[in-house]
Coordinates of C-alpha atoms and ligand atoms in Angstrom, one line a residue:
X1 CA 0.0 0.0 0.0
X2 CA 1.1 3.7 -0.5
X3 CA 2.5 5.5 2.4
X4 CA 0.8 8.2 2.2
X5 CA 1.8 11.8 4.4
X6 CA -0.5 12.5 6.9
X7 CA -2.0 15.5 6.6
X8 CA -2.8 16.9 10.2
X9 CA -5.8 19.7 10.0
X10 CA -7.1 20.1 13.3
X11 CA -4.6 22.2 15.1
X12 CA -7.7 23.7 17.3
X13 CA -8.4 21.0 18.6
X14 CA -4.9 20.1 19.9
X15 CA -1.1 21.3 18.5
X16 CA 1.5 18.8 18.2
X17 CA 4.5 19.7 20.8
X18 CA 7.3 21.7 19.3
X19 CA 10.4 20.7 19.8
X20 CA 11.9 23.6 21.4
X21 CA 8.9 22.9 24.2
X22 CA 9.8 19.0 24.5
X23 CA 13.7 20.4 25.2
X24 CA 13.0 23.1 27.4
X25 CA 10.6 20.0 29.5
X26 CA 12.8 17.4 29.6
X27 CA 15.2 18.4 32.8
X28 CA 12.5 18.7 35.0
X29 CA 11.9 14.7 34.0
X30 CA 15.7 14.1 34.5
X31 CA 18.1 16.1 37.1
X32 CA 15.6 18.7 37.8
X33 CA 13.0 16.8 39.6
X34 CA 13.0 18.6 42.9
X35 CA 9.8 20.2 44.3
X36 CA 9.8 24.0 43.7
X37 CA 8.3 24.3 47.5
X38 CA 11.3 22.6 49.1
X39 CA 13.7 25.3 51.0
X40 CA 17.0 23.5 49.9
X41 CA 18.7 24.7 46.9
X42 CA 17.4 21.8 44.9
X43 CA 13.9 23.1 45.2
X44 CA 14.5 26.6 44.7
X45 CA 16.1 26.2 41.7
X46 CA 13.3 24.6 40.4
X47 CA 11.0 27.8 41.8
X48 CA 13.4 30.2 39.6
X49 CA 12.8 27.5 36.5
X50 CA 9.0 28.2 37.2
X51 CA 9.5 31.9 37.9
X52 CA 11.2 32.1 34.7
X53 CA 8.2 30.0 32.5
X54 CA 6.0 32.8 34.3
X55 CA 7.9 35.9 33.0
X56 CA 7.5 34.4 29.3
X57 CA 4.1 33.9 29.5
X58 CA 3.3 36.9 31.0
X59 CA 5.9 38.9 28.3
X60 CA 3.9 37.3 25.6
X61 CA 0.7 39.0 27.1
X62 CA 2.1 42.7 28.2
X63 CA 1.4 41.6 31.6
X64 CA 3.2 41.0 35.4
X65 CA 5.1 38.3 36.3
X66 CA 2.2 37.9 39.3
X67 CA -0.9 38.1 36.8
X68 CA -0.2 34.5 35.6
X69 CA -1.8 31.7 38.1
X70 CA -0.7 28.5 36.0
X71 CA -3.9 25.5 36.1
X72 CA -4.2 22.2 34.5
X73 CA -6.3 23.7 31.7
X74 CA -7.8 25.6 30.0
X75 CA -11.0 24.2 31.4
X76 CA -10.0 25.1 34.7
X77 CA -8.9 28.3 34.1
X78 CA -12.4 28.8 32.7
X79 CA -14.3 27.6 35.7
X80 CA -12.0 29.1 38.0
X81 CA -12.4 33.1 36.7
X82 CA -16.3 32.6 36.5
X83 CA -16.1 30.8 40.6
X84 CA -14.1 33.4 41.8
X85 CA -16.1 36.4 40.5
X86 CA -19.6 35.0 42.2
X87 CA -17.3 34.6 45.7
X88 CA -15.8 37.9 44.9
X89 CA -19.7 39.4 44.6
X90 CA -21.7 37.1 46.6
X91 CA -25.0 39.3 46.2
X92 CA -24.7 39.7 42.8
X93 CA -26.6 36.8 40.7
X94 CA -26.4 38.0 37.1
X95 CA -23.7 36.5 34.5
X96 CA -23.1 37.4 30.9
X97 CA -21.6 35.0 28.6
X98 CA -22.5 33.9 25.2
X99 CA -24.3 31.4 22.8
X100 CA -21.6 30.5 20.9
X101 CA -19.0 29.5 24.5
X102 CA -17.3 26.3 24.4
X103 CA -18.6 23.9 27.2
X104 CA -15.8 25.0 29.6
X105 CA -18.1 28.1 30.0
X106 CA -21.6 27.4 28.8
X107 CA -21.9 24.2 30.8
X108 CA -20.0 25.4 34.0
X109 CA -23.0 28.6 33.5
X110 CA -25.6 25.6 33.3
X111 CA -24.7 24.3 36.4
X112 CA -24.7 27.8 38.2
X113 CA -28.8 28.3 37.0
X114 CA -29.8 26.0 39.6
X115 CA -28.4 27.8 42.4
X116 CA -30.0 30.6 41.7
X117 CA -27.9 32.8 38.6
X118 CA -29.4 34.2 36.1
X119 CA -27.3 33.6 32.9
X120 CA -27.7 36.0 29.7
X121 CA -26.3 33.8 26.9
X122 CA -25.7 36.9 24.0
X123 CA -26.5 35.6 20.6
X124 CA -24.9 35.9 17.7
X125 CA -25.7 37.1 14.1
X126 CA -24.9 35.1 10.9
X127 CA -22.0 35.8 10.6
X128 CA -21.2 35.1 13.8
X129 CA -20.6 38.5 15.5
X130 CA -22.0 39.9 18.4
X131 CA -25.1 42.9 18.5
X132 CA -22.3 44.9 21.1
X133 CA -25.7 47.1 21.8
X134 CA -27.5 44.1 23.2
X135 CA -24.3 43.5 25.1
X136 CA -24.7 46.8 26.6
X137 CA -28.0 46.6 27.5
X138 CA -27.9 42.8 28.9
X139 CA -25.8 44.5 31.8
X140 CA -27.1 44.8 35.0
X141 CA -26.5 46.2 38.6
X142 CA -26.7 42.8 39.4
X143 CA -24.0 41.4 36.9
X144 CA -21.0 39.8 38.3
X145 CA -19.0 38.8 35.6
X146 CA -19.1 39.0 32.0
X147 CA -17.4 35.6 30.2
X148 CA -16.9 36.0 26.7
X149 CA -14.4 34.1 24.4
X150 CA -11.5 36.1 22.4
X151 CA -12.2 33.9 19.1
X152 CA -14.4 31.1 19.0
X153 CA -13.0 27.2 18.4
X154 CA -15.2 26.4 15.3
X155 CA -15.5 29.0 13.2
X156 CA -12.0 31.0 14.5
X157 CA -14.5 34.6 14.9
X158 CA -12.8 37.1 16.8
X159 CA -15.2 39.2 19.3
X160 CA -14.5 42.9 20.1
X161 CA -12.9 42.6 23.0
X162 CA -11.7 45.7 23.6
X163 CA -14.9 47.6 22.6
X164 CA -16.7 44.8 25.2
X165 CA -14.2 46.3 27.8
X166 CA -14.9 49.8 26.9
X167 CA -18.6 49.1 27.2
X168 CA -17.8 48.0 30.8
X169 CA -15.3 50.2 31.8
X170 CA -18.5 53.1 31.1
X171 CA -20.6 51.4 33.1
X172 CA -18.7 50.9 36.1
X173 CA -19.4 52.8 39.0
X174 CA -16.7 53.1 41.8
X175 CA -18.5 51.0 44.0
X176 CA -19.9 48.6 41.1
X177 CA -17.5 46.9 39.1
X178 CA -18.3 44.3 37.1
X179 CA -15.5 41.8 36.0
X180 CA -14.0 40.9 32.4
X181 CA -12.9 37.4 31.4
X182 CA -12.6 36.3 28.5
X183 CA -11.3 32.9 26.7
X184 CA -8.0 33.1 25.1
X185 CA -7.7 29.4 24.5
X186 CA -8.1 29.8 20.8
X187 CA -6.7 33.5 20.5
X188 CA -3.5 33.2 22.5
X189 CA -0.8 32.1 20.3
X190 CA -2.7 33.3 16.9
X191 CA -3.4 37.3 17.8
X192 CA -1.3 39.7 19.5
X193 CA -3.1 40.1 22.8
X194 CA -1.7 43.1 25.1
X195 CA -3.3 42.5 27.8
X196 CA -2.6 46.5 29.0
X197 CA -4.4 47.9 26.2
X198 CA -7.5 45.6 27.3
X199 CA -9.4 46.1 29.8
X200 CA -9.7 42.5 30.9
X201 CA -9.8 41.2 34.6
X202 CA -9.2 37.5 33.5
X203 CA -7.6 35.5 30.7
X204 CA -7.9 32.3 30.3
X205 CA -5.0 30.0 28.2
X206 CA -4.6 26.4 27.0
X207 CA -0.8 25.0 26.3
X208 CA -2.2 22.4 24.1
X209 CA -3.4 24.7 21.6
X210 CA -0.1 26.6 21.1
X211 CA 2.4 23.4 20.6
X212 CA 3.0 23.1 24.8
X213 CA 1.6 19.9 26.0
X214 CA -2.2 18.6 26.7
X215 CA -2.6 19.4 30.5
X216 CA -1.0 23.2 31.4
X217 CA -2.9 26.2 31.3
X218 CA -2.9 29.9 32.7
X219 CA -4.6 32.2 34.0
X220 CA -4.2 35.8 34.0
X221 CA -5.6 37.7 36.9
X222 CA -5.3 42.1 36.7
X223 CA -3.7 43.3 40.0
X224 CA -6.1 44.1 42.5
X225 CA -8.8 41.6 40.8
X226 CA -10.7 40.4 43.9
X227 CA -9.9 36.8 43.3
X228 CA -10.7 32.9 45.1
X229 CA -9.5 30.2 44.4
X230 CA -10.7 26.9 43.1
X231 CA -8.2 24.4 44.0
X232 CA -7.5 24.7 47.7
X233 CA -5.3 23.1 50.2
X234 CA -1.4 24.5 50.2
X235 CA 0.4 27.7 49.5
X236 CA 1.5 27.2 45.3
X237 CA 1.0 30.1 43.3
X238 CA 0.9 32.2 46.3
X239 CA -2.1 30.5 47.3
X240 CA -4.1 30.9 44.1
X241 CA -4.0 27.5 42.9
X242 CA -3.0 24.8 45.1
X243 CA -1.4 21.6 44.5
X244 CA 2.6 20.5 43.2
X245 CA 3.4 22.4 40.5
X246 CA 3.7 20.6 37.5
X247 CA 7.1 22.2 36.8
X248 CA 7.9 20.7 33.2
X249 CA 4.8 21.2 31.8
X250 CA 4.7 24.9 33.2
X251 CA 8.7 25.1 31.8
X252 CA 6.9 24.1 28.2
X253 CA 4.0 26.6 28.3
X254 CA 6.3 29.2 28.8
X255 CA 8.7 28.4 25.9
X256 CA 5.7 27.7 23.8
X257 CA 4.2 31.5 24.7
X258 CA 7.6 32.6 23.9
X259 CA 8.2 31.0 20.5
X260 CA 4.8 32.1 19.6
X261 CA 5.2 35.9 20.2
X262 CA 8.5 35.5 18.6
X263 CA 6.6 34.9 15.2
X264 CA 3.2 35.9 15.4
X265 CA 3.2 38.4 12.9
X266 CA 4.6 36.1 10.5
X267 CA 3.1 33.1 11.6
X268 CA -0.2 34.9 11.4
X269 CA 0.0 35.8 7.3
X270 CA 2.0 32.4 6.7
X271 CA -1.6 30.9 7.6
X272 CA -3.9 33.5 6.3
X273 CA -2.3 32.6 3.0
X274 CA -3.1 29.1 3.2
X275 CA -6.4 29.3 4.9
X276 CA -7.5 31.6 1.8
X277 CA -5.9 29.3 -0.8
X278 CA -7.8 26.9 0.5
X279 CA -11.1 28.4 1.1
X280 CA -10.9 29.9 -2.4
X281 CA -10.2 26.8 -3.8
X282 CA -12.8 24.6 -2.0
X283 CA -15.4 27.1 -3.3
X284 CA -14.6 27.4 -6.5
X285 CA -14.6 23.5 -7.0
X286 CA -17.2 22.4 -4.7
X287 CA -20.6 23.3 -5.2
X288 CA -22.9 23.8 -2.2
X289 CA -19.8 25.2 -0.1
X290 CA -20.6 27.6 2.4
X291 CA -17.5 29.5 4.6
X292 CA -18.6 30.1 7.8
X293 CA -17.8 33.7 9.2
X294 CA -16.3 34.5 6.2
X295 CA -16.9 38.4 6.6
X296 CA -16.7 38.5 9.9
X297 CA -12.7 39.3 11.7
X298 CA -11.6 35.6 12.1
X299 CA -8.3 33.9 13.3
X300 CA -6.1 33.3 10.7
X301 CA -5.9 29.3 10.8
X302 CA -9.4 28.6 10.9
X303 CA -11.6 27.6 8.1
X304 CA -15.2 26.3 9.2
X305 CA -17.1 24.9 5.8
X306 CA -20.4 23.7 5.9
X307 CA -21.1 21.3 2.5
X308 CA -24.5 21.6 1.3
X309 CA -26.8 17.8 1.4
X310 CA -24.0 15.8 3.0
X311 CA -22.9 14.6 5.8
X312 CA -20.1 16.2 7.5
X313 CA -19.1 12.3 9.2
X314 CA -19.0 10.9 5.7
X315 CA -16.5 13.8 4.6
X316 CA -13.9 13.6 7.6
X317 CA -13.9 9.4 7.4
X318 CA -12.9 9.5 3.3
X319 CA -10.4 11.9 4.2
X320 CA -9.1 9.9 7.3
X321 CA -8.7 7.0 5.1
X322 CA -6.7 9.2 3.0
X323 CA -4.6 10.5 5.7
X324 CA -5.9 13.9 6.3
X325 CA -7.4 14.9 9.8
X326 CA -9.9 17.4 10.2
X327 CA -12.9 18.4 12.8
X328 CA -16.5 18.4 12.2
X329 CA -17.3 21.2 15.0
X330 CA -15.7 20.9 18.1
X331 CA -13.2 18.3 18.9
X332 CA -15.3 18.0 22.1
X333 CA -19.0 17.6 20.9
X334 CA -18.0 15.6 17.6
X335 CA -19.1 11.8 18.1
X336 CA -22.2 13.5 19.6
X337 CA -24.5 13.4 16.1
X338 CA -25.5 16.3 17.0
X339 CA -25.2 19.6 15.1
X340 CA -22.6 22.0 16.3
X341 CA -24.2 24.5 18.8
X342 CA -22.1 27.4 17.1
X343 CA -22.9 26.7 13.8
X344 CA -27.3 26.4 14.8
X345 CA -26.8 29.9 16.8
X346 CA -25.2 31.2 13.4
X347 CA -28.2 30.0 11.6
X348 CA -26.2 27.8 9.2
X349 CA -29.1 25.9 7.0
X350 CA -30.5 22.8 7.8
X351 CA -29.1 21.3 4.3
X352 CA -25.6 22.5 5.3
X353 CA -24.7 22.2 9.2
X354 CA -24.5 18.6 9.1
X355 CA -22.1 18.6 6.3
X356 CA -19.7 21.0 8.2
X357 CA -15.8 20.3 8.7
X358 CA -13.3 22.6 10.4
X359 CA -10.0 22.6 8.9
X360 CA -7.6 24.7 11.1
X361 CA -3.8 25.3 10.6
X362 CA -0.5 25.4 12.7
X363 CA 2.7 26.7 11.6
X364 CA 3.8 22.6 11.0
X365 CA 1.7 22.9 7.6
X366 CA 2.6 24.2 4.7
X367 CA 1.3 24.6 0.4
X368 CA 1.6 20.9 -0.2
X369 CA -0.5 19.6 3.0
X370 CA -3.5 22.4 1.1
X371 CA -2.8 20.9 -2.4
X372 CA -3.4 17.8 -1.0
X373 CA -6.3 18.3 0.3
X374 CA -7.6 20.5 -2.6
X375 CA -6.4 17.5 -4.6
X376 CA -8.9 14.5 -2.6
X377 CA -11.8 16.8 -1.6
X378 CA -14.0 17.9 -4.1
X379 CA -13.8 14.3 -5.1
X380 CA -15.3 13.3 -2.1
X381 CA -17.8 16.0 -2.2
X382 CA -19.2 15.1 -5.5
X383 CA -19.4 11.3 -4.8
X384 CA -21.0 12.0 -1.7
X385 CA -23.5 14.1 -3.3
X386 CA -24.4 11.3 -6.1
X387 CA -25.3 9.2 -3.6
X388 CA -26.8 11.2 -1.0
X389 CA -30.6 11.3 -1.4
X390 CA -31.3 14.7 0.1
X391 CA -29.1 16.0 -2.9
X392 CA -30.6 19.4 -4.8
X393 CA -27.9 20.8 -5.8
X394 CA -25.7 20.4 -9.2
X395 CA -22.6 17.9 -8.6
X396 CA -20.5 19.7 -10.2
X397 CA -21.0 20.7 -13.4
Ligands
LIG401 N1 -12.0 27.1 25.4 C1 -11.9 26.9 24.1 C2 -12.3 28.1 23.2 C3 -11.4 25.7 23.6 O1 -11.2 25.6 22.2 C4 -11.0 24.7 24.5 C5 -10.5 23.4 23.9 O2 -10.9 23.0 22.9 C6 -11.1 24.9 25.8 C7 -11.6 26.1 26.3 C8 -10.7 23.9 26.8 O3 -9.3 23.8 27.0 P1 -8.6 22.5 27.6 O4 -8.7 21.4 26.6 O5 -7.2 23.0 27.9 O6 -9.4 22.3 28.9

């Protein structure tokens, strides 16, 4: 049989490690194996190595040293900013977040409705942007917290975030503010984010997405944030986020944030060149192609395309079996059957969303992973559409 290259397209749903990250880990698997909370110079060491992960990170974000709390994810980071703000404002019941959240926040929010929270999910338009006018008028004396992603997973939209921290920075009153957080899991490593321009309380990151490894994340916290935390027993991270530091993991997230801010600019039109190759190719040879977002800002790796009477399943398992990986929605709801909550809040039509696929990039692809897909898929496209049923449109004349 052929050995065929593996084409990996599905860099939001996890990165492959860089090397430079897998290097910068591996002492703390070897010699440095000491606990960063031990007083002997074997420990401390290790705290410096940690110290050191924290400065990158936080360079790569215009922010302090002391505004990263490192987690296990970006799950936890997630659940951990929205937590702490209802501790932070115990009478204050009200949360703003968004349709189109991943589960980190939109389920985390579901589980708050029984206790008592309202939760305002904003909808989206189309195109996948926010009405920022309804934003301003969802707030409330009552609001806590406002939780709303940087760029969404599926379709790579970018919000306004600094126009949503505007909104709130208006609104505030001295004895009345309402906190910021916002998920960077899919932004952080794609976008510049300067985190002083912004006026965020919280960030949350994911290593996995930005070539560190599955399992480290970050969040940032603005001095003077009222904050609680949601791991507790001893004093790590100053007492933010207890539990043993899981030093070479932290060690790679911080060389990944730094390699990434070394080249994001570059990085950034490397991919926009592909994406658009291969968004302009897949329309003009595949009939019954719709881009999703397409208009709207979007990051620069992310291509979500919803194929018109077929079934999304059908596509990614052809291209699996010719060695090309890609995402039909989220990495975490696929299996489910169901359609992509993102995609039904855009309004995507009934004859598309179940034939969508998310192809997204990292800097590890290049022209001939494209032509190679450009090369298998409108193939697949049209045989899929002889033999679907549901079929009204032309194959491909
Ligand atoms: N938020 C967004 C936007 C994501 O895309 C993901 C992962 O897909 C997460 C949060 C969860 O991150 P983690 O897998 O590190 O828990």
């Amino acid at each position: 049989m052929e050995d065929l290259k593996q084409v990996y397209l599905d860099n939001n749903a996890t990165t492959a490690v860089a090397p430079e990250v897998l290097e910068a880990m591996l002492p703390f698997f070897k010699e440095s194996y000491g606990n960063p909370s031990s007083t002997y110079s074997f420990g401390s060491r290790i705290r410096d190595m940690i110290d050191e992960a924290r400065a990158r990170v936080a360079a790569s974000l215009n922010a302090a040293p002391e505004e990263i709390v490192f987690t296990s994810c970006g799950t936890e980071s997630d659940n951990t900013a929205i937590s702490s703000a209802l501790q932070a404002y115990p009478a204050r019941r009200h949360i703003i977040t968004t349709v189109v959240e991943h589960p980190a926040v939109l389920n985390f929010c579901r589980t708050l409705e029984p206790m008592g929270y309202t939760v305002t999910c904003l909808r989206v338009d189309s195109h996948g942007r926010l009405d920022l006018e309804a934003f301003r008028g969802a707030l409330r004396d009552d609001t806590a917290i406002v939780s709303i992603m940087y760029a969404n997973n599926e379709t790579g939209v970018v919000f306004p975030i600094e126009e949503i921290g505007r909104i709130i920075k208006d609104r505030n009153t001295p004895g009345g503010k309402i906190l910021f957080h916002t998920d960077a899991v899919q932004a952080v490593g794609k976008l510049p984010v300067d985190l002083k321009r912004l006026n965020l309380d919280m960030l949350s990151i994911s290593g996995h997405k930005l070539h560190a490894p599955k399992g480290i994340g970050a969040l940032y916290i603005r001095q003077g944030t009222p904050f609680y935390p949601y791991l507790i027993g001893g004093q790590q991270e100053d007492g933010r986020r207890s539990g043993t530091e899981n030093t070479a993991y932290i060690a790679g997230l911080g060389k990944a944030c730094e390699l990434a801010a070394r080249s994001l600019g570059e990085e950034a039109a490397y991919l926009g060149r592909l994406r658009d190759k291969l968004e302009a190719a897949i329309l003009g040879t595949c009939p019954g192609a719709i881009v999703n977002g397409r208009t709207a800002l979007r990051l620069p790796n992310t291509s979500s395309i919803s194929f018109e009477y077929i079934d999304g399943e059908a596509i990614l398992m052809l291209l699996d079996s010719c060695g090309i990986y890609a995402a039909s929605g989220s990495a975490c709801s696929s299996g489910s059957g169901k359609p992509s909550h993102v995609l039904e809040a855009m309004s995507v039509p009934t004859s598309a969303i179940h034939g969508s696929v998310r192809f997204s990039l990292s800097r590890y692809n290049d022209e001939s992973d494209i032509d190679r897909l450009l090369g298998i898929l409108p193939g697949i496209i049209k045989k899929l559409r002889e033999i679907s049923p549901l079929s009204g449109v032309s194959t491909g004349k």
